[in-house]
Coordinates of C-alpha atoms in Angstrom, one line a residue:
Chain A
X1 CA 113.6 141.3 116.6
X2 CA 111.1 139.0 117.1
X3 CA 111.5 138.8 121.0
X4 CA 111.4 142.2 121.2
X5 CA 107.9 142.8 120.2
X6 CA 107.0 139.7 122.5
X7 CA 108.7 141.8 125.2
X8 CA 106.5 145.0 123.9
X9 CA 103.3 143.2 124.3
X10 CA 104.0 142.0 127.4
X11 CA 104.6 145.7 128.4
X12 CA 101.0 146.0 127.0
X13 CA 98.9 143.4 128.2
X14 CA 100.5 144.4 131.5
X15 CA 99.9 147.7 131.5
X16 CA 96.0 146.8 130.4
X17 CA 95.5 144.6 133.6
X18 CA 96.9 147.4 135.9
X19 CA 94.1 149.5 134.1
X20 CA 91.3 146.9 134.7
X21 CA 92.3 146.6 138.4
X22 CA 92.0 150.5 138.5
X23 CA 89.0 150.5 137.1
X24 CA 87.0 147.5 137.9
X25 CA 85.8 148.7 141.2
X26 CA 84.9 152.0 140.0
X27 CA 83.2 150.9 137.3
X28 CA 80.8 148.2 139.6
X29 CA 79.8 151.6 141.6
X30 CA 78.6 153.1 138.7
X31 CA 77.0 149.9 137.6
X32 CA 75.3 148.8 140.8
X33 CA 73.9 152.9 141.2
X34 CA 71.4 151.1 138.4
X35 CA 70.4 148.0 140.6
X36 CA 67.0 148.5 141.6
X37 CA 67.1 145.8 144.7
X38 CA 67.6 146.4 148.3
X39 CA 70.9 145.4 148.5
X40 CA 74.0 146.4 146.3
X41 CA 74.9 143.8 145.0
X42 CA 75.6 141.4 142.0
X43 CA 73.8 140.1 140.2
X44 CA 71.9 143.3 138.8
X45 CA 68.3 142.7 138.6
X46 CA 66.9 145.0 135.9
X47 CA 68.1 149.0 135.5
X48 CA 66.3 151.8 137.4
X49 CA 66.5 155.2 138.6
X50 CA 65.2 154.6 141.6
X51 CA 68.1 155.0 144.4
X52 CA 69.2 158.7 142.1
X53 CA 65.4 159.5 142.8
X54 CA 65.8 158.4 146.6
X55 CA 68.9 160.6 147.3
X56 CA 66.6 164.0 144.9
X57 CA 64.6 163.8 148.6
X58 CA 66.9 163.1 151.3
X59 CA 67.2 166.9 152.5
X60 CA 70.4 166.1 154.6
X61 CA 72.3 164.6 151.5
X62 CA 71.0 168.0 149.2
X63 CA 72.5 169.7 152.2
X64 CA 75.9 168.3 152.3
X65 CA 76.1 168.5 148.6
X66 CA 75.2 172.3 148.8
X67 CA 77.2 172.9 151.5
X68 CA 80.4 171.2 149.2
X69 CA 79.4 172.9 146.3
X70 CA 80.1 176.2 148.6
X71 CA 83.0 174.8 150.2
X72 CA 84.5 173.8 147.7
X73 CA 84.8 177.0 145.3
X74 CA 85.1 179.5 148.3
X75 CA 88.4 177.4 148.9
X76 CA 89.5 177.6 145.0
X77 CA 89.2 181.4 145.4
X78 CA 90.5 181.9 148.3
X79 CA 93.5 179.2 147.7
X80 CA 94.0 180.4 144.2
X81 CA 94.4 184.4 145.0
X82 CA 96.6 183.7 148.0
X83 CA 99.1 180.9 145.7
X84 CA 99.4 183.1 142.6
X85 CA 101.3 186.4 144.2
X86 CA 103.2 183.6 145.8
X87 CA 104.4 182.1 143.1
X88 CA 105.1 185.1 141.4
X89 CA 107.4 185.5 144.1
X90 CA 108.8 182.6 143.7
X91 CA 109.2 182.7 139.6
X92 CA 110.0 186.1 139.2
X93 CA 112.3 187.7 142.4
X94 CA 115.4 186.3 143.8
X95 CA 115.4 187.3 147.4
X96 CA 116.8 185.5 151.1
X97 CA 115.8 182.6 152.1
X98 CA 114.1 182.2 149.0
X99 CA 114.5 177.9 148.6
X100 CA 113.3 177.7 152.3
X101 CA 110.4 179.3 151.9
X102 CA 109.0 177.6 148.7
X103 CA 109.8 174.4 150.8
X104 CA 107.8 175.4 154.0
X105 CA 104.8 176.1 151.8
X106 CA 104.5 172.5 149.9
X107 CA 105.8 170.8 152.4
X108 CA 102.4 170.1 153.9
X109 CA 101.8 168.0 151.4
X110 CA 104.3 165.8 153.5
X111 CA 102.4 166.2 156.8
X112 CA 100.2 163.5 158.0
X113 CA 96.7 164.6 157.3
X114 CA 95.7 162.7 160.3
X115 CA 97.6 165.0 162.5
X116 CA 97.0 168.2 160.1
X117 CA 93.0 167.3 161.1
X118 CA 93.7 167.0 165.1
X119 CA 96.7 170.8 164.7
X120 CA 93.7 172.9 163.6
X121 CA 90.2 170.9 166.0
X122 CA 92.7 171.3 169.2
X123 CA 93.7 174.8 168.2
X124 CA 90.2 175.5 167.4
X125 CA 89.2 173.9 171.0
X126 CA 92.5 175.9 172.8
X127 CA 90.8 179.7 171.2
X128 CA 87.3 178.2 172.9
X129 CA 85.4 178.5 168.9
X130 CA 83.3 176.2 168.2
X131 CA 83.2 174.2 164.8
X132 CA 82.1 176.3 162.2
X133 CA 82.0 176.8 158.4
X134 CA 84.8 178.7 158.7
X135 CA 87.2 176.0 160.3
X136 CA 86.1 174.1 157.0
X137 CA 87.1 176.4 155.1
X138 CA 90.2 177.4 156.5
X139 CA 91.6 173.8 156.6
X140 CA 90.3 172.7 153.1
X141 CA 92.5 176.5 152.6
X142 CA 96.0 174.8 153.6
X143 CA 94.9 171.5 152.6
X144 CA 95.1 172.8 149.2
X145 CA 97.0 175.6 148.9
X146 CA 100.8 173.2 148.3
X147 CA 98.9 171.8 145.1
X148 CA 97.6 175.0 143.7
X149 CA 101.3 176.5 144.0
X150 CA 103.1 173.4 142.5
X151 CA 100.6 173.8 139.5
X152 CA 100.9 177.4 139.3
X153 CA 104.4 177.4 139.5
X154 CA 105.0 174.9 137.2
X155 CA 103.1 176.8 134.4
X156 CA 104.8 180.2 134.9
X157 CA 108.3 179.0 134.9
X158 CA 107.2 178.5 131.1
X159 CA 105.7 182.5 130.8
X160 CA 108.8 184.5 128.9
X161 CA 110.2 187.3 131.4
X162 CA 110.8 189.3 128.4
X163 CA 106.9 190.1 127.3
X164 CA 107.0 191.6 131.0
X165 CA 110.2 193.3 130.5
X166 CA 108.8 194.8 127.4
X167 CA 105.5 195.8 128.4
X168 CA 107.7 197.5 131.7
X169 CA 110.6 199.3 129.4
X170 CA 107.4 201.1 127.3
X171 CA 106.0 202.3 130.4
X172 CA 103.8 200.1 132.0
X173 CA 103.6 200.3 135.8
X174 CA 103.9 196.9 137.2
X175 CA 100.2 196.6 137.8
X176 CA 99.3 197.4 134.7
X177 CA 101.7 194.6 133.2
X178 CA 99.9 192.0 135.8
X179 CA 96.6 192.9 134.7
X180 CA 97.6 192.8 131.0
X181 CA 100.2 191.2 130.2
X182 CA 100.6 188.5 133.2
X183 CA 97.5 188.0 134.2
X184 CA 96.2 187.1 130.6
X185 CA 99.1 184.8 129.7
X186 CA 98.9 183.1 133.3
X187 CA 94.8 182.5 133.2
X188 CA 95.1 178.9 132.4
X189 CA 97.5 178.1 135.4
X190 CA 95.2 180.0 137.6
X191 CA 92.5 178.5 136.3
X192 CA 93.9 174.9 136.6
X193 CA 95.0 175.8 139.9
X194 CA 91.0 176.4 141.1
X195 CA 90.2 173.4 140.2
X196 CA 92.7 171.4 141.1
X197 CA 91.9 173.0 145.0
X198 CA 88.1 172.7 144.3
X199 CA 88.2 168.7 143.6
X200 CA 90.7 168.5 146.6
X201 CA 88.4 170.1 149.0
X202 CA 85.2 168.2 147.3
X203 CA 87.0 165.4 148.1
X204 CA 88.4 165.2 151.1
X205 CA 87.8 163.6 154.1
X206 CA 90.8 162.0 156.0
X207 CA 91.2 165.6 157.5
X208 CA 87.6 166.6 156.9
X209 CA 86.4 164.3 159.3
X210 CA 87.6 165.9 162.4
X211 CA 86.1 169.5 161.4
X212 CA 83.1 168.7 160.2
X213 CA 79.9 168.4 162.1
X214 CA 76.3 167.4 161.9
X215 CA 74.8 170.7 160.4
X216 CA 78.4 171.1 158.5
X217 CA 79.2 168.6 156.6
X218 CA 80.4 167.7 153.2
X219 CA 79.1 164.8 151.0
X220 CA 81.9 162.5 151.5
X221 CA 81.6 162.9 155.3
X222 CA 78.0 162.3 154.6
X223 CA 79.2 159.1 152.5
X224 CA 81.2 157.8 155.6
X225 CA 78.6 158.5 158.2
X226 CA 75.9 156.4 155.5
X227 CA 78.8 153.9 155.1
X228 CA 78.2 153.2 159.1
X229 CA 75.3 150.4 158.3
X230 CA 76.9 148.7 155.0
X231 CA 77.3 149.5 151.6
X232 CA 73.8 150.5 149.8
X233 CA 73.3 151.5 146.6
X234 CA 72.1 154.8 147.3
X235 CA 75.8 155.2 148.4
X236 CA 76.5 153.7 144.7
X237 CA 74.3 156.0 143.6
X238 CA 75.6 159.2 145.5
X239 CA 79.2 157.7 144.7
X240 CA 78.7 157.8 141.0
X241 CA 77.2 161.2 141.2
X242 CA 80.5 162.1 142.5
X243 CA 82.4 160.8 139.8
X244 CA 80.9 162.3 137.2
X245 CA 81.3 165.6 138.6
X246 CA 84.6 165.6 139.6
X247 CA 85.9 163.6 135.9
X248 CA 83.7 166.1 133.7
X249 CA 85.5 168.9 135.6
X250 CA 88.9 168.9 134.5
X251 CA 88.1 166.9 131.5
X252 CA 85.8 170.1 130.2
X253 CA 88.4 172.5 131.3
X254 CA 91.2 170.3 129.4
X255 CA 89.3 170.4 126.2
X256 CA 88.7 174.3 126.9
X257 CA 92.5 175.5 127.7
X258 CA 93.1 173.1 124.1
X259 CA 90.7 175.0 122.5
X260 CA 92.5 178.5 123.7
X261 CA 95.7 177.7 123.3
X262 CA 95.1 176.3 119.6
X263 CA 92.8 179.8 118.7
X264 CA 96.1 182.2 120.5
Chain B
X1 CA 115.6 199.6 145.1
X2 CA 113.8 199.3 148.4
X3 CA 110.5 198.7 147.4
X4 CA 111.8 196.4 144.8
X5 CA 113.1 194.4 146.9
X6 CA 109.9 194.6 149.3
X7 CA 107.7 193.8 146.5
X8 CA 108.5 189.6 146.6
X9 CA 107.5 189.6 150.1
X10 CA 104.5 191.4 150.1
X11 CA 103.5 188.9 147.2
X12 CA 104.2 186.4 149.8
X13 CA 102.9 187.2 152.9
X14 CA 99.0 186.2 152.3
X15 CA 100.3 182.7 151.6
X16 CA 102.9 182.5 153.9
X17 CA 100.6 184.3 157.1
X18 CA 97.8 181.3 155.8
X19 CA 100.4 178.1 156.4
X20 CA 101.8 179.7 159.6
X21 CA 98.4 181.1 161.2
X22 CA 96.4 178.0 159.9
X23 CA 99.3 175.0 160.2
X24 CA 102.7 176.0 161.2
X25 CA 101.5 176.9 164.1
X26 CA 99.0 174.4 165.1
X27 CA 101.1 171.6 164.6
X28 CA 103.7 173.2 166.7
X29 CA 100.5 172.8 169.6
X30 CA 100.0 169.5 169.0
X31 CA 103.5 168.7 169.6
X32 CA 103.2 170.8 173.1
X33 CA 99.9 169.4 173.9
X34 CA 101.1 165.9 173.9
X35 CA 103.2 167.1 177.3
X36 CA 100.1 167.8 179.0
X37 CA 98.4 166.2 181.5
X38 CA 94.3 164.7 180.9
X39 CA 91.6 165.7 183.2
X40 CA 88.4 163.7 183.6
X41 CA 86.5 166.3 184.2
X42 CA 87.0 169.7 181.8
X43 CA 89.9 171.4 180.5
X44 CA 93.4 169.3 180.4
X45 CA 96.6 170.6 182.5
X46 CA 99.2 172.4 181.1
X47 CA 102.6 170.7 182.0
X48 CA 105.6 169.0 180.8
X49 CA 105.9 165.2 182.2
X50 CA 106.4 162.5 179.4
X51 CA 103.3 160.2 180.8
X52 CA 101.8 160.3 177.5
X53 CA 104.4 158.6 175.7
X54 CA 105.5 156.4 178.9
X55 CA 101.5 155.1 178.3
X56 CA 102.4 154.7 174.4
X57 CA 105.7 152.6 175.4
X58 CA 103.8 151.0 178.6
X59 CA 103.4 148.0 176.9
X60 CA 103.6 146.2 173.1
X61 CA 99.9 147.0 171.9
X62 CA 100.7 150.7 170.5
X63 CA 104.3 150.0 169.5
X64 CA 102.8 147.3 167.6
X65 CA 100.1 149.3 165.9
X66 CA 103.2 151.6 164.5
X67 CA 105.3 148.7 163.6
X68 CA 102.1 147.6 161.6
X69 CA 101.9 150.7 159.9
X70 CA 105.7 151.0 158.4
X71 CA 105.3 147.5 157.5
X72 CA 101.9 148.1 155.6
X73 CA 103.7 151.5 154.5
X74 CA 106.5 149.4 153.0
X75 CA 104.3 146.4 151.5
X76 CA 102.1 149.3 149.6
X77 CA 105.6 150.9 148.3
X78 CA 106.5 147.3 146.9
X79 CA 103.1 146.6 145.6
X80 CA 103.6 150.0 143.9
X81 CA 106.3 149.7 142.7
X82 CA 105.7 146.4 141.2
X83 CA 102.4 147.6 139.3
X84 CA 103.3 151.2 138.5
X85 CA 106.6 150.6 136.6
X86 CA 105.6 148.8 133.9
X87 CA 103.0 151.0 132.9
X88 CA 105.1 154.4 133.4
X89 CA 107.5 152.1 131.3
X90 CA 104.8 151.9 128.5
X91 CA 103.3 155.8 128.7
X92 CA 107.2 156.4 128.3
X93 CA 108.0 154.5 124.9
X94 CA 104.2 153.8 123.5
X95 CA 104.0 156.0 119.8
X96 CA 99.9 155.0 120.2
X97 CA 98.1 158.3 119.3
X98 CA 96.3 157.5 122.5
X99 CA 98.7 158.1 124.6
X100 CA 97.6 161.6 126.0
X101 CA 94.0 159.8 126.3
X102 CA 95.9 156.9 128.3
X103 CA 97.8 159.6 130.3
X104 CA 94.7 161.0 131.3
X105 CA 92.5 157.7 132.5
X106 CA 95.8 157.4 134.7
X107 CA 95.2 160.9 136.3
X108 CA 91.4 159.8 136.4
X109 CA 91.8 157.9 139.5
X110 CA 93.3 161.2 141.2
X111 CA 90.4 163.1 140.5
X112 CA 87.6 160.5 141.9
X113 CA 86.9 160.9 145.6
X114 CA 89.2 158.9 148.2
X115 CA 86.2 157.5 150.3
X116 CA 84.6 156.8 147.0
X117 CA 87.3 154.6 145.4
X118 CA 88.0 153.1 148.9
X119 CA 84.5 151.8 149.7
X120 CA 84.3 150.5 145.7
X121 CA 86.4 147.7 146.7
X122 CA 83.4 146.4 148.8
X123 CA 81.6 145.7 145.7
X124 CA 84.5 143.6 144.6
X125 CA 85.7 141.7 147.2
X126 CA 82.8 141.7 149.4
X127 CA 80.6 138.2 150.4
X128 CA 77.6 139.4 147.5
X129 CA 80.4 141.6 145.1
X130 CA 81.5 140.9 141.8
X131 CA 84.3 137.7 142.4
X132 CA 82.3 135.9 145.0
X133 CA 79.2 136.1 142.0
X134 CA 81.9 135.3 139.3
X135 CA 83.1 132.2 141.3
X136 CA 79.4 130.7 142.8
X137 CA 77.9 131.2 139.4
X138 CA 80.7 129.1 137.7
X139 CA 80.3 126.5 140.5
X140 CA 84.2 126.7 141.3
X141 CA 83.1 127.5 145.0
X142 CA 79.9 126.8 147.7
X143 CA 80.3 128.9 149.6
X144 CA 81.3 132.4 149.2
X145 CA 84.8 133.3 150.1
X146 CA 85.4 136.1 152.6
X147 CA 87.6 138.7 151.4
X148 CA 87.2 141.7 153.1
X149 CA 88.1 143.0 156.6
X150 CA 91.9 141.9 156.5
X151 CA 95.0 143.3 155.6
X152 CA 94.5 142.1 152.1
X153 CA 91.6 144.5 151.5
X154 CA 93.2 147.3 153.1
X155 CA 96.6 146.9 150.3
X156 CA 93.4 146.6 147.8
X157 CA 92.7 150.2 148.8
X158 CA 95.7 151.5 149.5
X159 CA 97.0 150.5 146.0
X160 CA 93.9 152.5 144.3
X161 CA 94.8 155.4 146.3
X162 CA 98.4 155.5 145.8
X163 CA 99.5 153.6 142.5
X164 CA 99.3 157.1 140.3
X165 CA 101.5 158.9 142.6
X166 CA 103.9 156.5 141.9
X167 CA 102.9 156.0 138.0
X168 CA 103.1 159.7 137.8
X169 CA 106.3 160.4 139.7
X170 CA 108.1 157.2 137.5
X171 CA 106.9 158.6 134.1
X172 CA 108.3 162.2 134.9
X173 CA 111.5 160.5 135.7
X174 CA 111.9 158.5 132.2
X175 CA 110.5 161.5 130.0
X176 CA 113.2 163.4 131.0
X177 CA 115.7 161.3 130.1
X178 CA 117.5 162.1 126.7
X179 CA 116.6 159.3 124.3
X180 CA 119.7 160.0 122.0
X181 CA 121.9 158.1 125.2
X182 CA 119.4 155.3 124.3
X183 CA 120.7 155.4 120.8
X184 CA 124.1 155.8 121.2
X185 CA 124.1 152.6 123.4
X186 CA 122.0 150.8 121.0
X187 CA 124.7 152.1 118.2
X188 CA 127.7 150.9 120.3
X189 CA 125.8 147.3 119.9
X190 CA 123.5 147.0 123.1
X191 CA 120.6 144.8 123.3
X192 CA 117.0 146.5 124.1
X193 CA 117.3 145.1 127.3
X194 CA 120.6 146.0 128.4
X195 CA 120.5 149.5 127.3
X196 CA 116.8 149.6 130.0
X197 CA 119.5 148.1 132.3
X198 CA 122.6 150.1 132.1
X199 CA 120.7 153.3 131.0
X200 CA 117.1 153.9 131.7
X201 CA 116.2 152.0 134.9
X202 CA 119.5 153.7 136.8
X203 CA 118.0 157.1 135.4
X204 CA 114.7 156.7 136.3
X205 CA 115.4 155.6 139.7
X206 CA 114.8 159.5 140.8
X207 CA 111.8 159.1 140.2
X208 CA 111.2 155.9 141.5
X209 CA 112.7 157.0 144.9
X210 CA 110.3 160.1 145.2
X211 CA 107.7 157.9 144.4
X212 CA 108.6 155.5 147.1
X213 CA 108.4 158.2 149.6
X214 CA 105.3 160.1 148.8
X215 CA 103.3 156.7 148.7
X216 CA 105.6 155.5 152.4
X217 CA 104.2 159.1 153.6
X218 CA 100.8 159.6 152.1
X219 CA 100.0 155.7 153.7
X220 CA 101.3 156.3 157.3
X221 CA 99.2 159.7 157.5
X222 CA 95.7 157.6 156.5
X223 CA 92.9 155.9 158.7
X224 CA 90.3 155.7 156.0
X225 CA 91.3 152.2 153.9
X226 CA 92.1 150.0 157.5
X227 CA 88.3 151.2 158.9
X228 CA 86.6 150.9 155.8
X229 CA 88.3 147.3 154.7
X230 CA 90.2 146.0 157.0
X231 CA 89.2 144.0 160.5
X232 CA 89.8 144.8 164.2
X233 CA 93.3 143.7 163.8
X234 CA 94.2 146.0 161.0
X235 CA 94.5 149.4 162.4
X236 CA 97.2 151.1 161.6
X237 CA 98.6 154.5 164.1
X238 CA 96.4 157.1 161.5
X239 CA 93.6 155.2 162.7
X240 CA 94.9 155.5 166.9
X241 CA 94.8 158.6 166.6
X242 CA 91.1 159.4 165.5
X243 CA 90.1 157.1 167.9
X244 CA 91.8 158.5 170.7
X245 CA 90.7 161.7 169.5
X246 CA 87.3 161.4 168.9
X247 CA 86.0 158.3 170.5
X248 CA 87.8 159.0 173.4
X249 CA 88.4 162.4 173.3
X250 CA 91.8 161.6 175.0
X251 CA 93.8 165.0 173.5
X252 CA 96.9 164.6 175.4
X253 CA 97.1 160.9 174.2
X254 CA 95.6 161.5 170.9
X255 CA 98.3 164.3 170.3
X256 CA 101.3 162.3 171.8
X257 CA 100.5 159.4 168.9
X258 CA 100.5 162.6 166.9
X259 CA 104.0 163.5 167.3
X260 CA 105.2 160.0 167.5
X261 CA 103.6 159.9 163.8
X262 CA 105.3 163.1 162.6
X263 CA 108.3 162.1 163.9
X264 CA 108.3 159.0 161.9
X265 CA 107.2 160.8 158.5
X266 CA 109.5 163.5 159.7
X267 CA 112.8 161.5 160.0
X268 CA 112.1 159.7 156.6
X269 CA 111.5 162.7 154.9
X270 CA 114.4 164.4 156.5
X271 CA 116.6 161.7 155.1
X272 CA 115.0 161.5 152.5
X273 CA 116.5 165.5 151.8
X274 CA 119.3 164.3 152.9
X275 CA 120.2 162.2 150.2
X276 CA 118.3 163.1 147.4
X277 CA 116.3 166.7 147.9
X278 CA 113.0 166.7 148.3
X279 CA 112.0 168.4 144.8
X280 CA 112.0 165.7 142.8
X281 CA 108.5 165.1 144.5
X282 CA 107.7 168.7 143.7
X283 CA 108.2 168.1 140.0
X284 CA 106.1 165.6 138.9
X285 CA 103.1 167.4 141.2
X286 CA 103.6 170.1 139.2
X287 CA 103.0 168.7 136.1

C-alpha cells in the first residue's frame, strides 16, 4: 500500500512540472509587460505602466485591435447561424450520405492551414479581387466553422427528442418548436459555439497572415509584424492584453451557463 | 414526406455551400495551379507539365526540408506523448475537488493566442530571459548560454502549442472507460500496476492514437514556431511555402509544395481512417 501512494505522488509532482512548463513562459509575458526598461528582459527593474500607456497611443495597434474586435464577432455570427441548422441536420434527420457529409465539414480541421491560407489568396488573385475585409472574414468563416459544429453537435446529442416530439404532437409547427422549445434548450451550445469561433478567429494567424494586409490587419498579425525587430515589452504588454481577454471570455461564460443551468 | 425529407438539406446547405465555395473548392485550385507554368512578367500560364515538382525533386535541399518536417512532426508526437500521459492519467483518477479547476488551466493554454504563447518562449530561453538570469546570477555560468534559434526551441514551442490536444484527446479516452473492469481485475488479485497494464493503457490507446495524429497533422501544417524560434536551418515545408508564396511570390512553386504537403497529411490521415476512423478525433473536440 505504501508503494502505491509513492506511485500516486509521483503521478502528482509530475503532473505539477508539466503545468509549470505550461505556464512559466506565459506567466514571464505577463510579468515582463510590468518592466519599465528598454528591453524585455530579466531582471525586472521596478513595476510600471508605461509600455500599456505606449500601446493607448499607437493608432495602428488601436486599429488592429478594432479591426479584431469586428472580425472576430462578425465570424461567431456568421459561423454560429450557418453550424447550428447544420447540426440539426446532423442530430435530428437521418438522410444519404449523411456520415460523409458530417466528415467533409470537420475535416478542415485536418487541412494544413498553411495551404488553407495560400486555397483562398490564389483564388482570391484567380477572380482578380483584391484583399479585403471580406476575404478575412470569409476565411476566419471556415477556419472556424469545424469547431463550432463539433461543439454544437456534441451538446445537442444530449437535448431529449421527445420535448420536440411533444411540443410537435400538441400542435406546434416546427418553427415554432425551434424558436421555443429548441432554440431555448440549445442556447448554451450556441452560445459556447460563438465563442469558441470568436477566440479562434482573435487568434489566428498561421492562415491569417496570407489575407491580411497593411490597412487590414488583426493584432496578432500586428504582433508578428512588431516581432520583426525583437521581442519588446510593448509586445509583452500587447501580449498580456491578449490573454486576459481571451481567458476572462470563456471563463465568464463558464461561470454564467453554471449559473443557468443550476437556476433551470 | 417530401418536404420532410427536404428539410435536413435545406438545414445544410448554408454550411455546406460555405466549405465548398470558400475551401473545397479552392484547395481543389491549388492542387491545379501547381501544373502551371510561372511567368516573370504578369499572369502565370495555364498548363499541365510536372516542372514544378521535377524543381522540388531537382535536388536534396526541398526533399530534405520535408524529411525535416515528419521527423520534427514525429519528435513533437513523442515529446507529447511522453508529457501528456501522465497528467491525463492524473485528471483521470485524482478525487481532488479541483479537478474541474485543474481541467480548465489545461484548456487555458487553448484559449491564449498561438503567436502569443510561441514568442513567450523568447523570454525563457532567450540570451537576457529568465534561465540565462537564473544561471549568471547563481554564478553556475559566464557567459550566457544560447538557446534559441535551433531545433530545440522550435520542440519548446511546438510542445506549448500541441501538448492539450493530446492531454485532452488521452483523458477522453480513459474517462470512458468503465471503472468496474478496474475492479473486477483488482478483485481477481491484480496489482495497481498490472490492472493500468492489462486494462487501462490498451483502452486508452484510442485516444492516444487520435492524439498522435492531430498533433503529426496540426505540426506539419505550421510555419510560425521554426520562424519565430528556430535558426536558418530549421525550416520546416509550412515555412517553404510562405516563402515561396510571399517572398517570392512563386504560385506555381508555392502551390506544388502545397500539394506535396497535403498529400503527406492526406495519406496519414487516410490511413489513419483506415484503421481506426477518424472520429475518435471528433470526440474529444467536441467536448
Amino acid at each position: 500500500m505504501k508503494k502505491l501512494i509513492s506511485g500516486w505522488s509521483l503521478i502528482k509532482s509530475y503532473t505539477l512540472l508539466v503545468y509549470i512548463w505550461m505556464f512559466a513562459p506565459i506567466v514571464a509575458v505577463v510579468l515582463l509587460s510590468f518592466n519599465p526598461q528598454q528591453f524585455g528582459s530579466f531582471p525586472m527593474k521596478g513595476f510600471s505602466f508605461r509600455w500599456y500607456g505606449e500601446l493607448l497611443h499607437n493608432p495602428s495597434i488601436l486599429g488592429a485591435f478594432k479591426n479584431s474586435l469586428i472580425l472576430g464577432s462578425l465570424t461567431a455570427i456568421l459561423a454560429t447561424s450557418i453550424a447550428v441548422p447544420a447540426a440539426l441536420a446532423f442530430v435530428r434527420y437521418e438522410f444519404r450520405g449523411k456520415d460523409f457529409l458530417n466528415t467533409l465539414l470537420i475535416a478542415p480541421i485536418m487541412i494544413p492551414e498553411v495551404v488553407l491560407g495560400v486555397a483562398l489568396l490564389l483564388f482570391l488573385r484567380w477572380l482578380q479581387q483584391p484583399k479585403s475585409f471580406m476575404l478575412l472574414l470569409l476565411g476566419h468563416i471556415v477556419l472556424t466553422l469545424p469547431y463550432v459544429m463539433l461543439v454544437v453537435q456534441a451538446r445537442m446529442v444530449g437535448i431529449k427528442k421527445e420535448y420536440e416530439e411533444a411540443a410537435l404532437s400538441l400542435g406546434a409547427s416546427p418553427f415554432q418548436t425551434f424558436r421555443s422549445v429548441t432554440f431555448p434548450l440549445l442556447s448554451p451550445a450556441i452560445f459556447a459555439g460563438m465563442l469558441f469561433s470568436f477566440t479562434i478567429s482573435f487568434d489566428d494567424v498561421t492562415a491569417t497572415l496570407f489575407w491580411a494586409t497593411a490597412s487590414q490587419q488583426t493584432v496578432p498579425v500586428k504582433i508578428f509584424g512588431m516581432l520583426r525587430n525583437s521581442i519588446s515589452p510593448e509586445i509583452n504588454a500587447l501580449g498580456t492584453i491578449m490573454i486576459i481577454l481571451t481567458i476572462s471570455l470563456p471563463l465568464t461564460a463558464g461561470y454564467f451557463i453554471r449559473k443557468f443551468a443550476r437556476e433551470s | 414526406m417530401k418536404q420532410k425529407t427536404l428539410r435536413p438539406w435545406l438545414l445544410l446547405s448554408p454550411s455546406l455551400t460555405a466549405v465548398l465555395l470558400i475551401l473545397v473548392v479552392p484547395v481543389c485550385f491549388v492542387v491545379v495551379y501547381s501544373f502551371w507554368l510561372r511567368s516573370p512578367i504578369g499572369q502565370d500560364i495555364p498548363a499541365f507539365q510536372f516542372g514544378n515538382y521535377g524543381k522540388f525533386f531537382a535536388d536534396f535541399f526541398y526533399p530534405s526540408l520535408l524529411i525535416r518536417t515528419i521527423r520534427v512532426a514525429l519528435e513533437t508526437v513523442l515529446l507529447c506523448l511522453v508529457m501528456g500521459y501522465i497528467p491525463a492519467y492524473f485528471f483521470y483518477k485524482t478525487e481532488s475537488r479541483f479537478k474541474p479547476i485543474l481541467m480548465i488551466l489545461v484548456m487555458l493554454p487553448f484559449w491564449i493566442s498561438f503567436i502569443i504563447r510561441t514568442l513567450s518562449w523568447i523570454n525563457i530561453l532567450g540570451d537576457s530571459g529568465l534561465i540565462n538570469h537564473v544561471l549568471l546570477s547563481i554564478g553556475l555560468i559566464d557567459s550566457p548560454l544560447s538557446m534559441l534559434y535551433n531545433e530545440g526551441a522550435v520542440l519548446m514551442g511546438l510542445l506549448q502549442y500541441l501538448l492539450p490536444f493530446m492531454i485532452l484527446n488521452i483523458y477522453v479516452s480513459l474517462d470512458g472507460i468503465d471503472k468496474s473492469l478496474i475492479e473486477a481485475a483488482k478483485n481477481l488479485g491484480c496489482t495497481e500496476w498490472q490492472a493500468f497494464k492489462e486494462i487501462t493503457l490498451p483502452l486508452s490507446l484510442p485516444g492516444v492514437s487520435a492524439g498522435c495524429l492531430l498533433v503529426f497533422v496540426l505540426t506539419c501544417g505550421t510555419y510560425l514556431p521554426p520562424m519565430i524560434l528556430g535558426g536558418p536551418g530549421n525550416d520546416m515545408i509550412a515555412n517553404l511555402v510562405f516563402k515561396r508564396i510571399i517572398t517570392t511570390l512563386d504560385w506555381p512553386f508555392g502551390c506544388a509544395i502545397s500539394t506535396i504537403l497535403l498529400a503527406l497529411v492526406g495519406l496519414i490521415v487516410f490511413t489513419y481512417n483506415k484503421y481506426m476512423g477518424i472520429n475518435q478525433v471528433f470526440k474529444s473536440l467536441g467536448g
